[in-house]
Amino acid sequence: MKDGPNIIGIAALIGDHARAEVLTALMSGMALTATELADIAGVTKQTISAHLAKLVDAGLLAVQAQGRHRYFRLADDDVAQLLESLMNVAFRTGALRLRSSPREPALRKARVCYDHLAGELGVLVYERLLAHGAFIADADGLHLSDAGSAMIEAIGVDPAAAAGTRRAFCRTCLDWSERRHHLAGALGDALLARFEEIGRARRSLDSRVVAFSDTGEQDLRVWLAC
C-alpha cells in the first residue's frame, strides 16, 4: 500500500554531500550568502547556486535579498527539527566527525540548535526547569505552569510574548551529544536570546558553539537552583 507523504525527494535532497553541509551549517541559525555556503560545502559558486535553488524550491530553505546579496536560512522550525533528528541518528550509529576536533568539547558544552540552546547547558536548563515544576504536559504538548512563568519572568523573558508567535511555544528536542532532552520552540528561542542580551552567552561567528563566560555560567546555575 502506498499512501501518505512521499519522503523520497526530501531524503535525496538532504542526502547529497554538499547540500547536507549547507543544511548543517545553517543549523547555526545564521543566514549565510551563497559564497559563504560554497566555501563550507567545498564547491564552486555555480554548483552551490544549483544546490540552493533545489533546497529553496523544496521548501527546506528560505532566501532573502538585501542589497546585492541573497541570504539563505532554514525555512522553519520543522526543518531544523528534522535535521536535529537526523543528527541524533547519525550520532547513535557512530557517524560522527568531531572526535578529533578541538571544538568538540565546546560544541558538547553549549551550542545553537537552530535558535535554541543545546548541549550540556541546554539539557541542564530543561531538566532544572522540569525539576522545579515549570512545565505541565498534556495531549497538546508542554505548557508553562505558574511556577515556570515566575522563573522565566525572573530573568526578563515575557512568556506571553513568546507564546504569541505562530510556532510551537515549547517542546523538547533530543540532544545528540547528551542523549537527553533540551528545550526548543519559541520559549527556547526567547531564553537563548535573553542569555545573549544580558551577556551570559555569546554565539561563535564561525561555528555553532555558544560560549558562556565563567560568570555567565555561574549566574545560569544560580538561576536554575532557585
Short mmCIF file of C-alpha atoms in Angstrom, two decimals:
data_model
loop_
_atom_site.label_atom_id
_atom_site.label_comp_id
_atom_site.label_asym_id
_atom_site.label_seq_id
_atom_site.Cartn_x
_atom_site.Cartn_y
_atom_site.Cartn_z
CA MET A 1 0.00 0.00 0.00
CA LYS A 2 1.37 3.41 -0.98
CA ASP A 3 -0.17 6.32 0.86
CA GLY A 4 0.82 9.37 2.87
CA PRO A 5 3.66 11.81 2.19
CA ASN A 6 6.47 10.70 -0.09
CA ILE A 7 9.84 11.15 1.65
CA ILE A 8 12.00 10.09 -1.30
CA GLY A 9 12.51 13.56 -2.78
CA ILE A 10 13.33 15.23 0.54
CA ALA A 11 15.63 12.37 1.58
CA ALA A 12 17.50 12.61 -1.74
CA LEU A 13 17.95 16.36 -1.35
CA ILE A 14 19.33 16.07 2.18
CA GLY A 15 21.46 13.05 1.31
CA ASP A 16 23.68 14.91 -1.14
CA HIS A 17 27.04 15.74 0.48
CA ALA A 18 27.16 19.43 -0.48
CA ARG A 19 23.52 20.06 0.43
CA ALA A 20 23.96 18.25 3.74
CA GLU A 21 26.91 20.53 4.54
CA VAL A 22 24.77 23.57 3.73
CA LEU A 23 21.88 22.44 5.91
CA THR A 24 24.16 21.56 8.80
CA ALA A 25 25.87 24.95 8.62
CA LEU A 26 22.52 26.73 8.69
CA MET A 27 21.64 24.95 11.95
CA SER A 28 23.66 27.79 13.49
CA GLY A 29 20.55 29.92 12.98
CA MET A 30 22.51 32.46 10.95
CA ALA A 31 21.64 33.49 7.40
CA LEU A 32 24.56 32.94 5.01
CA THR A 33 25.32 34.00 1.46
CA ALA A 34 25.85 31.63 -1.45
CA THR A 35 29.58 32.46 -1.42
CA GLU A 36 29.87 31.53 2.27
CA LEU A 37 27.92 28.32 1.72
CA ALA A 38 30.05 27.40 -1.31
CA ASP A 39 33.17 27.63 0.86
CA ILE A 40 31.56 25.49 3.57
CA ALA A 41 30.40 22.85 1.09
CA GLY A 42 33.66 22.88 -0.86
CA VAL A 43 32.05 23.51 -4.24
CA THR A 44 32.05 26.28 -6.83
CA LYS A 45 29.64 29.23 -6.76
CA GLN A 46 27.90 27.89 -9.86
CA THR A 47 27.41 24.48 -8.24
CA ILE A 48 26.15 25.91 -4.94
CA SER A 49 23.63 28.06 -6.81
CA ALA A 50 22.08 24.92 -8.30
CA HIS A 51 22.00 23.21 -4.90
CA LEU A 52 20.46 26.23 -3.18
CA ALA A 53 17.77 26.57 -5.85
CA LYS A 54 16.72 22.95 -5.24
CA LEU A 55 16.60 23.45 -1.47
CA VAL A 56 14.55 26.64 -1.81
CA ASP A 57 12.14 25.02 -4.29
CA ALA A 58 11.64 22.11 -1.87
CA GLY A 59 10.81 24.45 1.00
CA LEU A 60 13.86 23.50 3.05
CA LEU A 61 15.48 26.93 2.76
CA ALA A 62 14.20 30.49 2.70
CA VAL A 63 16.04 33.25 0.87
CA GLN A 64 16.04 37.00 1.44
CA ALA A 65 17.61 39.66 -0.75
CA GLN A 66 19.45 42.50 0.94
CA GLY A 67 21.31 44.90 -1.28
CA ARG A 68 23.42 42.94 -3.72
CA HIS A 69 23.39 39.81 -1.59
CA ARG A 70 20.95 36.98 -1.10
CA TYR A 71 20.91 35.36 2.32
CA PHE A 72 19.83 31.78 2.91
CA ARG A 73 18.47 30.27 6.12
CA LEU A 74 16.48 27.21 7.17
CA ALA A 75 12.86 27.64 6.18
CA ASP A 76 11.36 27.00 9.60
CA ASP A 77 11.46 25.13 12.89
CA ASP A 78 10.16 21.91 11.29
CA VAL A 79 13.21 21.71 9.01
CA ALA A 80 15.53 22.33 11.97
CA GLN A 81 13.79 19.61 13.98
CA LEU A 82 14.19 17.18 11.09
CA LEU A 83 17.92 17.91 10.83
CA GLU A 84 18.46 17.59 14.58
CA SER A 85 16.67 14.21 14.49
CA LEU A 86 18.98 13.08 11.68
CA MET A 87 21.99 14.21 13.72
CA ASN A 88 20.74 12.09 16.61
CA VAL A 89 20.51 9.02 14.39
CA ALA A 90 23.94 9.73 12.88
CA PHE A 91 25.47 10.06 16.35
CA ARG A 92 23.82 6.86 17.57
CA THR A 93 25.17 4.91 14.59
CA GLY A 94 28.70 6.29 15.02
CA ALA A 95 28.68 8.73 12.08
CA LEU A 96 30.48 11.48 13.97
CA ARG A 97 33.22 13.66 12.54
CA LEU A 98 34.06 15.68 15.67
CA ARG A 99 36.04 13.17 17.74
CA SER A 100 39.39 14.68 16.81
CA SER A 101 38.17 18.26 16.58
CA PRO A 102 39.46 20.82 19.08
CA ARG A 103 35.95 22.33 19.02
CA GLU A 104 34.28 19.12 20.19
CA PRO A 105 34.30 19.86 23.97
CA ALA A 106 32.94 23.37 23.39
CA LEU A 107 30.27 22.08 20.99
CA ARG A 108 29.13 19.49 23.50
CA LYS A 109 29.13 22.04 26.31
CA ALA A 110 26.81 24.54 24.65
CA ARG A 111 25.75 25.08 21.05
CA VAL A 112 22.98 26.53 18.95
CA CYS A 113 20.34 24.12 17.71
CA TYR A 114 18.77 26.40 15.07
CA ASP A 115 17.60 29.07 17.52
CA HIS A 116 17.74 27.48 20.97
CA LEU A 117 20.40 26.24 23.39
CA ALA A 118 21.63 22.67 23.11
CA GLY A 119 24.46 20.63 24.60
CA GLU A 120 25.21 20.09 28.28
CA LEU A 121 23.95 23.50 29.36
CA GLY A 122 20.84 23.29 27.18
CA VAL A 123 19.93 19.98 28.79
CA LEU A 124 20.65 21.46 32.22
CA VAL A 125 18.21 24.34 31.60
CA TYR A 126 15.39 21.99 30.60
CA GLU A 127 15.97 19.42 33.34
CA ARG A 128 16.25 22.00 36.11
CA LEU A 129 13.11 23.82 34.94
CA LEU A 130 11.36 20.45 34.83
CA ALA A 131 12.54 19.64 38.37
CA HIS A 132 11.10 22.95 39.58
CA GLY A 133 7.70 22.05 38.14
CA ALA A 134 7.93 24.61 35.36
CA PHE A 135 6.02 22.53 32.81
CA ILE A 136 2.64 20.88 32.53
CA ALA A 137 2.35 18.14 29.93
CA ASP A 138 -0.92 17.22 28.22
CA ALA A 139 -2.11 15.88 24.89
CA ASP A 140 -1.22 19.19 23.23
CA GLY A 141 2.38 19.15 24.49
CA LEU A 142 4.20 21.23 27.08
CA HIS A 143 2.83 24.32 28.81
CA LEU A 144 4.31 26.61 31.44
CA SER A 145 2.98 26.28 34.97
CA ASP A 146 2.60 29.29 37.23
CA ALA A 147 5.93 28.36 38.82
CA GLY A 148 7.51 28.13 35.39
CA SER A 149 6.17 31.52 34.34
CA ALA A 150 7.61 33.05 37.51
CA MET A 151 11.05 31.56 36.82
CA ILE A 152 11.04 32.70 33.20
CA GLU A 153 9.89 36.21 34.11
CA ALA A 154 12.59 36.42 36.79
CA ILE A 155 15.28 36.64 34.11
CA GLY A 156 13.39 39.11 31.96
CA VAL A 157 11.58 36.89 29.44
CA ASP A 158 7.89 37.55 28.78
CA PRO A 159 6.19 34.15 28.33
CA ALA A 160 3.11 35.77 26.79
CA ALA A 161 5.21 37.39 24.06
CA ALA A 162 6.87 34.07 23.22
CA ALA A 163 3.51 32.30 23.23
CA GLY A 164 2.14 34.88 20.79
CA THR A 165 4.21 33.59 17.87
CA ARG A 166 2.82 31.20 15.26
CA ARG A 167 5.29 28.41 16.12
CA ALA A 168 5.15 25.86 18.94
CA PHE A 169 5.57 27.60 22.28
CA CYS A 170 7.72 24.99 23.98
CA ARG A 171 8.70 21.46 23.09
CA THR A 172 11.54 19.08 23.79
CA CYS A 173 14.33 18.28 21.37
CA LEU A 174 16.50 15.19 21.82
CA ASP A 175 20.10 16.34 22.23
CA TRP A 176 22.51 14.30 20.08
CA SER A 177 25.53 14.71 22.36
CA GLU A 178 23.77 14.33 25.72
CA ARG A 179 21.14 11.80 24.63
CA ARG A 180 18.65 13.70 26.80
CA HIS A 181 16.24 16.49 26.01
CA HIS A 182 16.79 20.22 25.76
CA LEU A 183 14.15 22.93 25.38
CA ALA A 184 13.09 24.08 21.92
CA GLY A 185 10.26 26.11 20.44
CA ALA A 186 9.55 29.81 20.89
CA LEU A 187 10.38 29.65 24.59
CA GLY A 188 13.78 28.05 23.93
CA ASP A 189 14.47 30.76 21.36
CA ALA A 190 13.47 33.52 23.81
CA LEU A 191 15.66 32.10 26.59
CA LEU A 192 18.79 31.88 24.43
CA ALA A 193 18.19 35.41 23.13
CA ARG A 194 17.90 36.63 26.71
CA PHE A 195 21.11 34.85 27.78
CA GLU A 196 22.88 36.70 24.98
CA GLU A 197 21.19 40.01 25.71
CA ILE A 198 22.32 40.07 29.36
CA GLY A 199 25.85 38.95 28.49
CA ARG A 200 25.79 35.42 29.85
CA ALA A 201 26.40 33.82 26.46
CA ARG A 202 27.86 34.69 23.08
CA ARG A 203 27.45 32.80 19.81
CA SER A 204 30.57 31.95 17.86
CA LEU A 205 30.70 33.58 14.44
CA ASP A 206 32.21 30.57 12.69
CA SER A 207 30.58 27.58 14.39
CA ARG A 208 27.52 26.52 16.37
CA VAL A 209 29.35 26.96 19.67
CA VAL A 210 27.74 29.13 22.36
CA ALA A 211 30.38 30.41 24.78
CA PHE A 212 29.30 31.14 28.35
CA SER A 213 31.65 33.23 30.47
CA ASP A 214 32.56 31.77 33.85
CA THR A 215 30.33 34.37 35.49
CA GLY A 216 27.59 33.76 32.96
CA GLU A 217 27.54 30.03 33.59
CA GLN A 218 27.61 30.59 37.34
CA ASP A 219 24.66 33.00 37.08
CA LEU A 220 22.80 30.49 34.94
CA ARG A 221 23.28 27.74 37.53
CA VAL A 222 22.21 30.07 40.35
CA TRP A 223 19.02 30.95 38.48
CA LEU A 224 18.27 27.26 37.86
CA ALA A 225 18.87 26.43 41.52
CA CYS A 226 16.31 28.95 42.81
#
